[in-house]
């Protein structure tokens, strides 16, 4: 009797866990539907010929992506691992792994490996103006990428990484990224003039990194790109930065809606005009808070002066002296005496001893974009003062 009761309990437990497993099994079609809806909000569609599910791993067969207004791009088999359904009906994916790329066209072969996205959040209802309606990812990675032309590797990237971190109070994001060990072979340039310039500037083999850092504060819509740097060996480091406000989620949604309306209009000329007007209207919501461009020389300036001088039958020093003399004459036409003196001093300092050259704009308070446009059209000589422009060298 006890054996019978024990057996019945075991069978009942097995049945319960079997039913529970079925009840909580992933719905691949629902996942694809919500993934598609989230991607459509950004302007495109995703299709798959089949869906396989094994525990928390979902495999999408023969995936293709079609951007709005573009042609369908075949991707292949995409594996989604660590898939979980949220309480509100959305999904979280630990990692999405994409197939390697190996494509040849017109003698050029492009290959890319280890393509992944990590920490993907898919909303249950996308397209809204709140954080939980956005499709987000935490990491993006690519392994070796190569471009080979006629058997010669002309470009490569060792790896790239992008990271997006949501702040604890969900007030915004911090992000960073890097394209590491980029290499370009310019030695095979066919044009004689270009080949001569490349050789004189010692740019046959270019190597370096691209890095970026920034943040997006959601409520005021402040985007602050503190670093967007191109750092190349024996050339120099060019760092670009800017800060604007007004780029809120509502602004972004309005922009996406305007683009969708434009794509839906069969009259392309009319749609482009309407889109242009819509964008002009949206730009009025943005304000300029600052910008900075800084170049740190790593020997390219001297080579550039020598090469430019050789084209004018003069030495590199003579070319530098010529540029120093021409700078104030050219700037005088702008009728900005204060900026003219600062630029001339900075150019003289840099050309005498090339180390760094910096141009920054830091207004006392945010300047609405319409104000900048109005100043540029009506009184361009007032722009440096409106934007707080400063120029310096070797600092």
Short mmCIF file of C-alpha atoms in Angstrom, two decimals:
data_model
loop_
_atom_site.label_atom_id
_atom_site.label_comp_id
_atom_site.label_asym_id
_atom_site.label_seq_id
_atom_site.Cartn_x
_atom_site.Cartn_y
_atom_site.Cartn_z
CA UNK A 1 0.00 0.00 0.00
CA UNK A 2 2.84 2.35 0.89
CA UNK A 3 4.66 1.43 -2.32
CA UNK A 4 1.50 2.24 -4.34
CA UNK A 5 1.08 5.61 -2.59
CA UNK A 6 4.74 6.52 -3.11
CA UNK A 7 4.60 5.57 -6.79
CA UNK A 8 1.43 7.63 -7.29
CA UNK A 9 3.08 10.70 -5.68
CA UNK A 10 6.15 10.31 -7.88
CA UNK A 11 4.04 10.08 -11.03
CA UNK A 12 1.96 13.08 -9.96
CA UNK A 13 5.14 15.10 -9.35
CA UNK A 14 6.53 14.12 -12.74
CA UNK A 15 3.28 15.14 -14.40
CA UNK A 16 3.31 18.48 -12.58
CA UNK A 17 6.87 19.32 -13.63
CA UNK A 18 6.09 18.21 -17.18
CA UNK A 19 3.09 20.54 -17.30
CA UNK A 20 5.10 23.35 -15.68
CA UNK A 21 7.85 22.91 -18.26
CA UNK A 22 5.33 23.19 -21.06
CA UNK A 23 3.66 26.20 -19.47
CA UNK A 24 6.94 28.12 -19.09
CA UNK A 25 8.54 27.05 -22.38
CA UNK A 26 9.66 29.89 -24.60
CA UNK A 27 7.35 30.95 -27.41
CA UNK A 28 9.70 31.45 -30.35
CA UNK A 29 7.07 33.06 -32.54
CA UNK A 30 6.20 35.58 -29.82
CA UNK A 31 9.90 36.36 -29.31
CA UNK A 32 10.41 36.98 -33.03
CA UNK A 33 7.23 39.04 -33.20
CA UNK A 34 8.34 41.35 -30.38
CA UNK A 35 11.90 41.50 -31.67
CA UNK A 36 10.49 42.49 -35.05
CA UNK A 37 8.21 45.10 -33.51
CA UNK A 38 11.10 46.64 -31.57
CA UNK A 39 13.32 46.72 -34.65
CA UNK A 40 10.49 48.14 -36.76
CA UNK A 41 10.29 51.09 -34.35
CA UNK A 42 13.88 51.86 -35.39
CA UNK A 43 13.08 51.46 -39.07
CA UNK A 44 13.25 47.93 -40.47
CA UNK A 45 11.91 44.36 -40.44
CA UNK A 46 13.38 41.00 -39.46
CA UNK A 47 12.29 37.67 -40.91
CA UNK A 48 13.25 34.06 -40.26
CA UNK A 49 12.34 30.85 -42.08
CA UNK A 50 12.24 28.78 -38.91
CA UNK A 51 12.67 28.82 -35.13
CA UNK A 52 14.24 26.07 -33.01
CA UNK A 53 14.07 26.10 -29.19
CA UNK A 54 16.27 24.11 -26.83
CA UNK A 55 15.77 25.18 -23.21
CA UNK A 56 16.78 28.85 -23.05
CA UNK A 57 18.48 28.80 -26.45
CA UNK A 58 16.55 29.99 -29.48
CA UNK A 59 17.92 29.51 -33.01
CA UNK A 60 16.52 31.64 -35.81
CA UNK A 61 16.97 30.01 -39.22
CA UNK A 62 17.81 31.91 -42.42
CA UNK A 63 17.40 35.34 -40.90
CA UNK A 64 17.21 38.38 -43.17
CA UNK A 65 16.99 42.07 -42.27
CA UNK A 66 15.32 44.72 -44.40
CA UNK A 67 15.94 48.37 -43.49
CA UNK A 68 13.12 50.77 -44.28
CA UNK A 69 13.46 51.81 -47.90
CA UNK A 70 16.40 49.42 -48.45
CA UNK A 71 16.98 45.94 -49.82
CA UNK A 72 16.75 42.75 -47.78
CA UNK A 73 20.09 41.60 -46.35
CA UNK A 74 20.55 37.87 -45.71
CA UNK A 75 22.16 37.17 -42.30
CA UNK A 76 21.92 33.39 -41.87
CA UNK A 77 21.49 31.46 -38.62
CA UNK A 78 21.32 33.56 -35.44
CA UNK A 79 21.65 31.89 -32.03
CA UNK A 80 20.05 33.56 -29.02
CA UNK A 81 21.26 32.10 -25.71
CA UNK A 82 20.09 32.72 -22.15
CA UNK A 83 16.64 33.85 -23.29
CA UNK A 84 14.16 34.77 -20.54
CA UNK A 85 10.65 36.18 -20.70
CA UNK A 86 9.96 39.10 -18.37
CA UNK A 87 6.86 39.47 -16.21
CA UNK A 88 5.53 42.20 -18.49
CA UNK A 89 5.88 40.03 -21.60
CA UNK A 90 9.20 41.37 -22.84
CA UNK A 91 12.40 39.35 -23.24
CA UNK A 92 16.02 39.44 -22.07
CA UNK A 93 18.73 37.74 -24.14
CA UNK A 94 22.16 37.09 -22.64
CA UNK A 95 23.84 36.84 -26.04
CA UNK A 96 23.00 36.89 -29.73
CA UNK A 97 25.64 35.22 -31.90
CA UNK A 98 25.70 35.97 -35.63
CA UNK A 99 27.34 33.93 -38.39
CA UNK A 100 30.75 34.92 -39.71
CA UNK A 101 30.83 37.11 -42.81
CA UNK A 102 32.74 36.01 -45.90
CA UNK A 103 31.68 37.88 -49.01
CA UNK A 104 33.51 38.46 -52.29
CA UNK A 105 32.48 40.98 -54.93
CA UNK A 106 34.48 42.56 -57.77
CA UNK A 107 37.75 41.09 -56.51
CA UNK A 108 37.23 42.35 -52.95
CA UNK A 109 36.68 39.88 -50.08
CA UNK A 110 35.30 41.02 -46.75
CA UNK A 111 35.50 38.70 -43.73
CA UNK A 112 34.39 39.24 -40.13
CA UNK A 113 34.29 36.84 -37.19
CA UNK A 114 32.92 36.61 -33.64
CA UNK A 115 29.94 38.91 -34.15
CA UNK A 116 27.89 39.13 -30.96
CA UNK A 117 25.48 41.33 -29.02
CA UNK A 118 25.09 40.90 -25.27
CA UNK A 119 22.50 41.84 -22.67
CA UNK A 120 19.65 42.54 -25.10
CA UNK A 121 16.36 43.83 -23.70
CA UNK A 122 13.29 43.50 -25.93
CA UNK A 123 10.24 45.47 -24.76
CA UNK A 124 6.76 43.99 -24.71
CA UNK A 125 5.37 47.15 -26.30
CA UNK A 126 7.97 49.16 -28.26
CA UNK A 127 7.84 52.62 -29.76
CA UNK A 128 6.87 54.60 -26.67
CA UNK A 129 8.67 57.47 -25.00
CA UNK A 130 9.81 55.64 -21.86
CA UNK A 131 12.88 53.55 -21.19
CA UNK A 132 11.02 50.22 -20.99
CA UNK A 133 9.78 50.62 -24.57
CA UNK A 134 13.29 50.71 -26.09
CA UNK A 135 15.27 47.77 -27.41
CA UNK A 136 18.69 48.03 -25.76
CA UNK A 137 21.91 46.06 -25.68
CA UNK A 138 24.73 46.15 -23.13
CA UNK A 139 27.65 45.00 -25.29
CA UNK A 140 28.55 44.57 -28.95
CA UNK A 141 31.66 42.76 -30.15
CA UNK A 142 33.36 41.86 -33.40
CA UNK A 143 36.50 39.81 -33.79
CA UNK A 144 38.96 40.10 -36.68
CA UNK A 145 37.65 42.01 -39.70
CA UNK A 146 39.60 42.00 -42.97
CA UNK A 147 39.27 43.46 -46.45
CA UNK A 148 41.34 41.71 -49.12
CA UNK A 149 41.64 43.06 -52.66
CA UNK A 150 43.22 40.96 -55.39
CA UNK A 151 44.95 38.80 -52.79
CA UNK A 152 46.34 41.71 -50.73
CA UNK A 153 45.00 42.70 -47.32
CA UNK A 154 44.19 46.40 -47.61
CA UNK A 155 42.31 46.96 -44.36
CA UNK A 156 41.81 45.16 -41.07
CA UNK A 157 40.57 45.60 -37.51
CA UNK A 158 41.75 43.25 -34.76
CA UNK A 159 38.52 43.63 -32.77
CA UNK A 160 35.87 46.13 -31.76
CA UNK A 161 33.80 46.54 -28.62
CA UNK A 162 30.90 48.75 -27.60
CA UNK A 163 29.50 48.98 -24.07
CA UNK A 164 26.33 50.65 -22.83
CA UNK A 165 25.70 50.98 -19.09
CA UNK A 166 22.36 52.04 -17.66
CA UNK A 167 22.73 54.24 -14.58
CA UNK A 168 21.35 52.87 -11.32
CA UNK A 169 18.66 55.55 -11.12
CA UNK A 170 17.82 54.96 -14.82
CA UNK A 171 18.40 58.65 -15.52
CA UNK A 172 20.60 57.89 -18.49
CA UNK A 173 23.35 55.84 -20.10
CA UNK A 174 27.12 55.88 -20.19
CA UNK A 175 28.76 54.32 -23.23
CA UNK A 176 32.20 53.65 -24.64
CA UNK A 177 33.68 51.81 -27.57
CA UNK A 178 36.89 50.99 -29.38
CA UNK A 179 38.09 49.77 -32.76
CA UNK A 180 41.44 48.24 -31.89
CA UNK A 181 44.54 47.86 -34.02
CA UNK A 182 43.15 49.17 -37.30
CA UNK A 183 45.51 48.74 -40.25
CA UNK A 184 45.31 50.18 -43.76
CA UNK A 185 47.70 49.41 -46.62
CA UNK A 186 47.83 52.45 -48.91
CA UNK A 187 50.97 51.37 -50.73
CA UNK A 188 49.00 49.94 -53.66
CA UNK A 189 47.46 53.27 -54.68
CA UNK A 190 47.17 53.35 -58.47
CA UNK A 191 46.96 57.10 -59.07
CA UNK A 192 50.51 58.46 -59.54
CA UNK A 193 49.86 61.73 -57.70
CA UNK A 194 48.20 59.98 -54.77
CA UNK A 195 50.98 57.39 -54.62
CA UNK A 196 53.62 60.15 -54.51
CA UNK A 197 51.80 61.98 -51.69
CA UNK A 198 51.41 58.75 -49.69
CA UNK A 199 55.11 57.98 -50.01
CA UNK A 200 56.25 61.51 -49.13
CA UNK A 201 53.95 61.56 -46.10
CA UNK A 202 55.04 58.02 -45.08
CA UNK A 203 51.47 56.77 -45.06
CA UNK A 204 52.00 53.48 -46.88
CA UNK A 205 50.99 51.51 -43.79
CA UNK A 206 48.65 53.21 -41.35
CA UNK A 207 47.94 51.72 -37.94
CA UNK A 208 45.97 52.95 -34.95
CA UNK A 209 42.84 52.87 -32.81
CA UNK A 210 39.49 54.64 -32.70
CA UNK A 211 37.96 55.15 -29.25
CA UNK A 212 34.86 56.89 -27.98
CA UNK A 213 33.21 57.76 -24.67
CA UNK A 214 29.99 59.52 -23.93
CA UNK A 215 26.74 59.75 -22.01
CA UNK A 216 23.06 60.38 -22.64
CA UNK A 217 20.96 61.98 -19.88
CA UNK A 218 17.37 61.15 -20.72
CA UNK A 219 15.24 63.90 -19.10
CA UNK A 220 16.99 66.95 -20.62
CA UNK A 221 18.10 64.89 -23.62
CA UNK A 222 21.75 65.80 -23.09
CA UNK A 223 24.19 63.90 -25.29
CA UNK A 224 27.80 64.44 -24.22
CA UNK A 225 30.44 62.89 -26.47
CA UNK A 226 33.54 63.50 -24.38
CA UNK A 227 35.84 61.50 -26.65
CA UNK A 228 35.77 60.43 -30.27
CA UNK A 229 39.44 59.91 -30.95
CA UNK A 230 41.43 58.77 -33.98
CA UNK A 231 44.91 57.85 -32.73
CA UNK A 232 47.35 56.67 -35.42
CA UNK A 233 51.01 55.80 -35.08
CA UNK A 234 53.46 58.38 -36.52
CA UNK A 235 50.54 60.59 -37.52
CA UNK A 236 48.76 61.99 -34.47
CA UNK A 237 45.63 61.92 -32.38
CA UNK A 238 42.49 63.78 -33.44
CA UNK A 239 39.86 64.00 -30.71
CA UNK A 240 36.36 65.34 -31.37
CA UNK A 241 33.82 66.13 -28.69
CA UNK A 242 30.46 67.85 -28.49
CA UNK A 243 27.53 68.36 -26.14
CA UNK A 244 23.91 69.09 -27.08
CA UNK A 245 20.64 69.02 -25.16
CA UNK A 246 17.04 68.45 -26.20
CA UNK A 247 17.65 65.01 -27.72
CA UNK A 248 14.98 63.38 -25.57
CA UNK A 249 13.18 60.10 -26.22
CA UNK A 250 10.16 62.11 -27.39
CA UNK A 251 12.43 63.93 -29.86
CA UNK A 252 13.86 60.64 -31.09
CA UNK A 253 10.38 59.15 -31.54
CA UNK A 254 9.22 62.24 -33.48
CA UNK A 255 12.23 61.91 -35.75
CA UNK A 256 11.53 58.21 -36.37
CA UNK A 257 7.87 58.97 -37.11
CA UNK A 258 8.88 61.67 -39.61
CA UNK A 259 11.17 59.23 -41.40
CA UNK A 260 8.45 56.56 -41.52
CA UNK A 261 5.98 59.03 -43.01
CA UNK A 262 8.55 60.01 -45.60
CA UNK A 263 9.18 56.40 -46.60
CA UNK A 264 5.42 55.73 -46.86
CA UNK A 265 4.90 58.63 -49.29
CA UNK A 266 5.12 57.31 -52.89
CA UNK A 267 5.97 60.82 -54.17
CA UNK A 268 9.68 60.84 -53.31
CA UNK A 269 10.29 64.49 -54.13
CA UNK A 270 7.37 65.56 -51.98
CA UNK A 271 8.39 63.18 -49.20
CA UNK A 272 11.94 64.57 -49.11
CA UNK A 273 10.65 68.13 -48.89
CA UNK A 274 8.26 67.18 -46.09
CA UNK A 275 11.03 65.34 -44.26
CA UNK A 276 13.33 68.34 -44.58
CA UNK A 277 10.72 70.66 -43.11
CA UNK A 278 10.00 68.21 -40.29
CA UNK A 279 13.69 67.97 -39.43
CA UNK A 280 14.04 71.75 -39.41
CA UNK A 281 11.14 71.93 -36.99
CA UNK A 282 12.68 69.27 -34.76
CA UNK A 283 16.08 70.99 -34.76
CA UNK A 284 14.47 73.92 -32.97
CA UNK A 285 14.20 71.70 -29.90
CA UNK A 286 17.97 71.21 -29.70
CA UNK A 287 20.51 73.43 -27.96
CA UNK A 288 24.29 73.61 -28.32
CA UNK A 289 26.24 73.32 -25.07
CA UNK A 290 29.81 72.88 -26.23
CA UNK A 291 32.32 71.32 -28.61
CA UNK A 292 36.04 70.67 -28.79
CA UNK A 293 38.47 69.61 -31.50
CA UNK A 294 42.03 68.80 -30.47
CA UNK A 295 44.91 67.49 -32.57
CA UNK A 296 48.08 66.13 -30.96
CA UNK A 297 50.87 65.81 -33.50
CA UNK A 298 53.02 62.69 -33.86
CA UNK A 299 55.30 63.87 -36.72
CA UNK A 300 52.75 64.20 -39.56
CA UNK A 301 52.81 68.03 -39.48
CA UNK A 302 56.49 68.29 -40.44
CA UNK A 303 56.08 65.77 -43.26
CA UNK A 304 52.98 67.61 -44.48
CA UNK A 305 54.84 70.94 -44.50
CA UNK A 306 57.78 69.39 -46.34
CA UNK A 307 55.49 67.83 -48.94
CA UNK A 308 53.38 70.97 -49.42
CA UNK A 309 56.56 73.02 -49.68
CA UNK A 310 58.01 70.70 -52.31
CA UNK A 311 54.95 71.35 -54.47
CA UNK A 312 55.74 75.08 -54.33
CA UNK A 313 59.53 74.70 -54.71
CA UNK A 314 60.24 75.69 -51.13
CA UNK A 315 61.32 74.03 -47.90
CA UNK A 316 59.01 72.91 -45.13
CA UNK A 317 60.12 75.84 -42.94
CA UNK A 318 59.43 78.29 -45.73
CA UNK A 319 55.98 76.77 -46.16
CA UNK A 320 55.34 77.18 -42.43
CA UNK A 321 56.42 80.83 -42.56
CA UNK A 322 54.17 81.37 -45.56
CA UNK A 323 51.17 79.90 -43.70
CA UNK A 324 51.89 82.09 -40.67
CA UNK A 325 51.88 85.17 -42.89
CA UNK A 326 48.70 84.19 -44.74
CA UNK A 327 46.61 83.29 -41.68
CA UNK A 328 45.88 86.84 -40.41
CA UNK A 329 45.19 88.05 -43.96
CA UNK A 330 42.61 85.33 -44.53
CA UNK A 331 41.00 85.81 -41.11
CA UNK A 332 40.77 89.58 -41.59
CA UNK A 333 37.99 88.99 -44.11
CA UNK A 334 35.81 87.56 -41.32
CA UNK A 335 35.92 90.81 -39.35
CA UNK A 336 36.52 89.09 -36.01
CA UNK A 337 39.60 90.86 -34.58
CA UNK A 338 39.61 89.06 -31.23
CA UNK A 339 39.42 85.58 -32.78
CA UNK A 340 41.82 86.60 -35.53
CA UNK A 341 44.55 87.41 -33.01
CA UNK A 342 43.97 84.19 -31.05
CA UNK A 343 44.03 81.97 -34.16
CA UNK A 344 47.13 83.68 -35.56
CA UNK A 345 48.98 83.25 -32.26
CA UNK A 346 47.97 79.59 -32.00
CA UNK A 347 48.96 78.83 -35.61
CA UNK A 348 52.34 80.50 -35.14
CA UNK A 349 53.01 78.57 -31.94
CA UNK A 350 51.96 75.25 -33.46
CA UNK A 351 53.91 75.63 -36.71
CA UNK A 352 57.07 76.64 -34.85
CA UNK A 353 56.86 73.56 -32.62
CA UNK A 354 54.04 71.15 -33.60
CA UNK A 355 52.63 69.59 -30.44
CA UNK A 356 48.91 70.28 -30.17
CA UNK A 357 46.21 72.54 -31.58
CA UNK A 358 42.84 72.98 -29.85
CA UNK A 359 39.62 74.68 -30.94
CA UNK A 360 36.85 74.78 -28.34
CA UNK A 361 33.39 76.29 -28.04
CA UNK A 362 31.89 76.78 -24.60
CA UNK A 363 28.98 79.25 -24.41
CA UNK A 364 27.99 80.59 -20.99
CA UNK A 365 24.60 78.91 -21.35
CA UNK A 366 23.06 76.51 -23.93
CA UNK A 367 22.42 78.16 -27.29
CA UNK A 368 19.28 77.04 -29.20
CA UNK A 369 20.06 75.83 -32.71
CA UNK A 370 17.72 78.43 -34.32
CA UNK A 371 19.86 81.15 -32.69
CA UNK A 372 22.99 79.66 -34.25
CA UNK A 373 21.33 79.45 -37.68
CA UNK A 374 20.08 83.02 -37.39
CA UNK A 375 23.52 84.32 -36.43
CA UNK A 376 25.18 82.38 -39.24
CA UNK A 377 22.79 83.87 -41.81
CA UNK A 378 22.49 87.41 -40.44
CA UNK A 379 25.74 88.19 -38.64
CA UNK A 380 28.30 85.38 -39.04
CA UNK A 381 31.03 87.45 -37.39
CA UNK A 382 29.10 87.23 -34.09
CA UNK A 383 29.13 83.40 -34.02
CA UNK A 384 32.48 83.01 -32.22
CA UNK A 385 31.24 85.22 -29.39
CA UNK A 386 27.82 83.53 -29.26
CA UNK A 387 29.44 80.10 -29.05
CA UNK A 388 32.39 81.10 -26.89
CA UNK A 389 35.05 79.96 -29.37
CA UNK A 390 38.68 79.75 -28.22
CA UNK A 391 41.83 78.57 -30.00
CA UNK A 392 45.09 77.51 -28.37
CA UNK A 393 48.26 75.59 -29.19
CA UNK A 394 50.71 73.35 -27.33
CA UNK A 395 48.71 73.34 -24.10
#
